[in-house]
Amino acid sequence: MISHAARPQADVEIRRLTVDDLDLFRDIRAEALRTHPQTFGSPEEDEGGEAMLAAYRRWLDGMVLGAFECGGLMGVAGFYVSPDRRSQHRGHIFTVYVREEGRGKGVGDRLIKELLAHAEARVEQVHLAVLLESTAAINTYKRNGFEIYGTDPAAVRMGEATYHKYFMVRKLGH
């Protein structure tokens, strides 16, 4: 088993993605959907075509970070604040994915740390959901101060397989 925290952090540039990065984002999402369909997906992606591209443009108008190494997009992670006025003290991390060649280099940690720094001035707590089987991701979140506070049983069904999710939270220093 490979330890995803053992190797040193890569020399990676982290920056906010924009709609100018749509093609790069679409490519990494396609890879994530292909390699981990139980983890990733949205109704717009299920529909495909213009609905999917419109969703991606909307996401990129928000806060989606990209990790670049040697000019290539190696990982992504998004953040949004709850649109419900009563829940705007809560932020959410979504669409975290690091390509295979970027794993074990601290790329996921860097993305999460950058999102948390962004969230610090905006919300009191940050939430996310992760499949129970995604142990490397869970370990990354725990290293960054997230705690499991609940389980969503059979949250995802693909054919005959069902997957449970953990709900995790990180309270920020307000």
PDB file of N, CA, C and O in Angstrom, residues 22-38 40-41 45 52-53 56 59 73 76 95 97 99:
ATOM      1  N   LEU A  22     -11.885  26.111 -18.989  1.00  0.00           N
ATOM      2  CA  LEU A  22     -12.991  25.170 -19.159  1.00  0.00           C
ATOM      3  C   LEU A  22     -12.543  23.845 -19.764  1.00  0.00           C
ATOM      4  O   LEU A  22     -12.922  22.777 -19.280  1.00  0.00           O
ATOM      5  N   ASP A  23     -11.714  23.893 -20.807  1.00  0.00           N
ATOM      6  CA  ASP A  23     -11.285  22.638 -21.451  1.00  0.00           C
ATOM      7  C   ASP A  23     -10.461  21.775 -20.499  1.00  0.00           C
ATOM      8  O   ASP A  23     -10.643  20.556 -20.443  1.00  0.00           O
ATOM      9  N   LEU A  24      -9.556  22.398 -19.740  1.00  0.00           N
ATOM     10  CA  LEU A  24      -8.760  21.643 -18.762  1.00  0.00           C
ATOM     11  C   LEU A  24      -9.650  21.029 -17.692  1.00  0.00           C
ATOM     12  O   LEU A  24      -9.475  19.869 -17.309  1.00  0.00           O
ATOM     13  N   PHE A  25     -10.613  21.823 -17.213  1.00  0.00           N
ATOM     14  CA  PHE A  25     -11.519  21.339 -16.180  1.00  0.00           C
ATOM     15  C   PHE A  25     -12.378  20.191 -16.720  1.00  0.00           C
ATOM     16  O   PHE A  25     -12.566  19.176 -16.043  1.00  0.00           O
ATOM     17  N   ARG A  26     -12.888  20.341 -17.932  1.00  0.00           N
ATOM     18  CA  ARG A  26     -13.717  19.300 -18.530  1.00  0.00           C
ATOM     19  C   ARG A  26     -12.928  17.993 -18.653  1.00  0.00           C
ATOM     20  O   ARG A  26     -13.443  16.913 -18.366  1.00  0.00           O
ATOM     21  N   ASP A  27     -11.645  18.099 -19.030  1.00  0.00           N
ATOM     22  CA  ASP A  27     -10.816  16.902 -19.181  1.00  0.00           C
ATOM     23  C   ASP A  27     -10.589  16.189 -17.848  1.00  0.00           C
ATOM     24  O   ASP A  27     -10.688  14.960 -17.764  1.00  0.00           O
ATOM     25  N   ILE A  28     -10.298  16.944 -16.798  1.00  0.00           N
ATOM     26  CA  ILE A  28     -10.030  16.294 -15.504  1.00  0.00           C
ATOM     27  C   ILE A  28     -11.320  15.735 -14.908  1.00  0.00           C
ATOM     28  O   ILE A  28     -11.309  14.680 -14.282  1.00  0.00           O
ATOM     29  N   ARG A  29     -12.445  16.414 -15.136  1.00  0.00           N
ATOM     30  CA  ARG A  29     -13.731  15.879 -14.667  1.00  0.00           C
ATOM     31  C   ARG A  29     -14.069  14.588 -15.413  1.00  0.00           C
ATOM     32  O   ARG A  29     -14.569  13.634 -14.820  1.00  0.00           O
ATOM     33  N   ALA A  30     -13.808  14.554 -16.713  1.00  0.00           N
ATOM     34  CA  ALA A  30     -14.080  13.337 -17.496  1.00  0.00           C
ATOM     35  C   ALA A  30     -13.265  12.177 -16.947  1.00  0.00           C
ATOM     36  O   ALA A  30     -13.768  11.051 -16.815  1.00  0.00           O
ATOM     37  N   GLU A  31     -12.006  12.444 -16.591  1.00  0.00           N
ATOM     38  CA  GLU A  31     -11.165  11.396 -16.005  1.00  0.00           C
ATOM     39  C   GLU A  31     -11.729  10.940 -14.658  1.00  0.00           C
ATOM     40  O   GLU A  31     -11.813   9.747 -14.378  1.00  0.00           O
ATOM     41  N   ALA A  32     -12.116  11.893 -13.820  1.00  0.00           N
ATOM     42  CA  ALA A  32     -12.675  11.559 -12.502  1.00  0.00           C
ATOM     43  C   ALA A  32     -13.956  10.737 -12.652  1.00  0.00           C
ATOM     44  O   ALA A  32     -14.154   9.744 -11.941  1.00  0.00           O
ATOM     45  N   LEU A  33     -14.815  11.134 -13.575  1.00  0.00           N
ATOM     46  CA  LEU A  33     -16.069  10.410 -13.802  1.00  0.00           C
ATOM     47  C   LEU A  33     -15.808   8.998 -14.336  1.00  0.00           C
ATOM     48  O   LEU A  33     -16.518   8.058 -13.978  1.00  0.00           O
ATOM     49  N   ARG A  34     -14.814   8.860 -15.187  1.00  0.00           N
ATOM     50  CA  ARG A  34     -14.482   7.563 -15.773  1.00  0.00           C
ATOM     51  C   ARG A  34     -13.839   6.625 -14.747  1.00  0.00           C
ATOM     52  O   ARG A  34     -14.160   5.450 -14.671  1.00  0.00           O
ATOM     53  N   THR A  35     -12.921   7.154 -13.933  1.00  0.00           N
ATOM     54  CA  THR A  35     -12.169   6.298 -13.012  1.00  0.00           C
ATOM     55  C   THR A  35     -12.873   6.085 -11.671  1.00  0.00           C
ATOM     56  O   THR A  35     -12.623   5.080 -11.011  1.00  0.00           O
ATOM     57  N   HIS A  36     -13.729   7.011 -11.277  1.00  0.00           N
ATOM     58  CA  HIS A  36     -14.429   6.916  -9.985  1.00  0.00           C
ATOM     59  C   HIS A  36     -15.892   7.348 -10.136  1.00  0.00           C
ATOM     60  O   HIS A  36     -16.324   8.314  -9.494  1.00  0.00           O
ATOM     61  N   PRO A  37     -16.673   6.644 -10.946  1.00  0.00           N
ATOM     62  CA  PRO A  37     -18.057   7.081 -11.193  1.00  0.00           C
ATOM     63  C   PRO A  37     -18.932   7.065  -9.939  1.00  0.00           C
ATOM     64  O   PRO A  37     -19.911   7.799  -9.866  1.00  0.00           O
ATOM     65  N   GLN A  38     -18.573   6.258  -8.956  1.00  0.00           N
ATOM     66  CA  GLN A  38     -19.348   6.221  -7.715  1.00  0.00           C
ATOM     67  C   GLN A  38     -19.109   7.462  -6.860  1.00  0.00           C
ATOM     68  O   GLN A  38     -19.907   7.784  -5.990  1.00  0.00           O
ATOM     69  N   PHE A  40     -17.994  10.709  -8.247  1.00  0.00           N
ATOM     70  CA  PHE A  40     -18.246  11.966  -8.938  1.00  0.00           C
ATOM     71  C   PHE A  40     -19.477  11.852  -9.813  1.00  0.00           C
ATOM     72  O   PHE A  40     -19.825  10.782 -10.273  1.00  0.00           O
ATOM     73  N   GLY A  41     -20.077  12.993 -10.076  1.00  0.00           N
ATOM     74  CA  GLY A  41     -21.216  13.040 -10.980  1.00  0.00           C
ATOM     75  C   GLY A  41     -22.233  14.053 -10.520  1.00  0.00           C
ATOM     76  O   GLY A  41     -22.333  14.372  -9.331  1.00  0.00           O
ATOM     77  N   GLU A  45     -23.996  16.451 -15.585  1.00  0.00           N
ATOM     78  CA  GLU A  45     -23.046  15.558 -16.246  1.00  0.00           C
ATOM     79  C   GLU A  45     -23.754  14.327 -16.795  1.00  0.00           C
ATOM     80  O   GLU A  45     -23.392  13.826 -17.857  1.00  0.00           O
ATOM     81  N   MET A  52     -24.132  20.149 -19.217  1.00  0.00           N
ATOM     82  CA  MET A  52     -22.893  19.879 -18.489  1.00  0.00           C
ATOM     83  C   MET A  52     -21.945  21.077 -18.594  1.00  0.00           C
ATOM     84  O   MET A  52     -21.382  21.521 -17.589  1.00  0.00           O
ATOM     85  N   LEU A  53     -21.762  21.601 -19.786  1.00  0.00           N
ATOM     86  CA  LEU A  53     -20.858  22.742 -19.966  1.00  0.00           C
ATOM     87  C   LEU A  53     -21.354  23.971 -19.216  1.00  0.00           C
ATOM     88  O   LEU A  53     -20.559  24.724 -18.646  1.00  0.00           O
ATOM     89  N   TYR A  56     -20.400  23.471 -15.613  1.00  0.00           N
ATOM     90  CA  TYR A  56     -18.967  23.699 -15.438  1.00  0.00           C
ATOM     91  C   TYR A  56     -18.649  25.185 -15.461  1.00  0.00           C
ATOM     92  O   TYR A  56     -17.849  25.666 -14.654  1.00  0.00           O
ATOM     93  N   TRP A  59     -19.659  26.569 -12.121  1.00  0.00           N
ATOM     94  CA  TRP A  59     -18.700  26.186 -11.080  1.00  0.00           C
ATOM     95  C   TRP A  59     -17.438  27.027 -11.185  1.00  0.00           C
ATOM     96  O   TRP A  59     -16.893  27.476 -10.172  1.00  0.00           O
ATOM     97  N   LEU A  73      -2.734  20.347 -15.569  1.00  0.00           N
ATOM     98  CA  LEU A  73      -3.662  20.352 -14.440  1.00  0.00           C
ATOM     99  C   LEU A  73      -3.632  18.986 -13.772  1.00  0.00           C
ATOM    100  O   LEU A  73      -4.001  17.981 -14.362  1.00  0.00           O
ATOM    101  N   VAL A  76      -7.955  19.269  -8.744  1.00  0.00           N
ATOM    102  CA  VAL A  76      -8.946  20.331  -8.586  1.00  0.00           C
ATOM    103  C   VAL A  76      -9.660  20.171  -7.250  1.00  0.00           C
ATOM    104  O   VAL A  76      -9.728  19.065  -6.688  1.00  0.00           O
ATOM    105  N   THR A  95     -15.952  18.375  -5.394  1.00  0.00           N
ATOM    106  CA  THR A  95     -15.202  17.995  -6.589  1.00  0.00           C
ATOM    107  C   THR A  95     -13.691  17.929  -6.400  1.00  0.00           C
ATOM    108  O   THR A  95     -12.923  18.343  -7.251  1.00  0.00           O
ATOM    109  N   TYR A  97     -10.360  16.172  -6.648  1.00  0.00           N
ATOM    110  CA  TYR A  97      -9.797  15.073  -7.424  1.00  0.00           C
ATOM    111  C   TYR A  97      -8.344  15.388  -7.749  1.00  0.00           C
ATOM    112  O   TYR A  97      -8.025  16.496  -8.190  1.00  0.00           O
ATOM    113  N   ARG A  99      -5.127  13.666  -9.931  1.00  0.00           N
ATOM    114  CA  ARG A  99      -4.742  12.617 -10.880  1.00  0.00           C
ATOM    115  C   ARG A  99      -3.727  11.679 -10.240  1.00  0.00           C
ATOM    116  O   ARG A  99      -2.973  12.066  -9.351  1.00  0.00           O
TER     117      ARG A  99
END
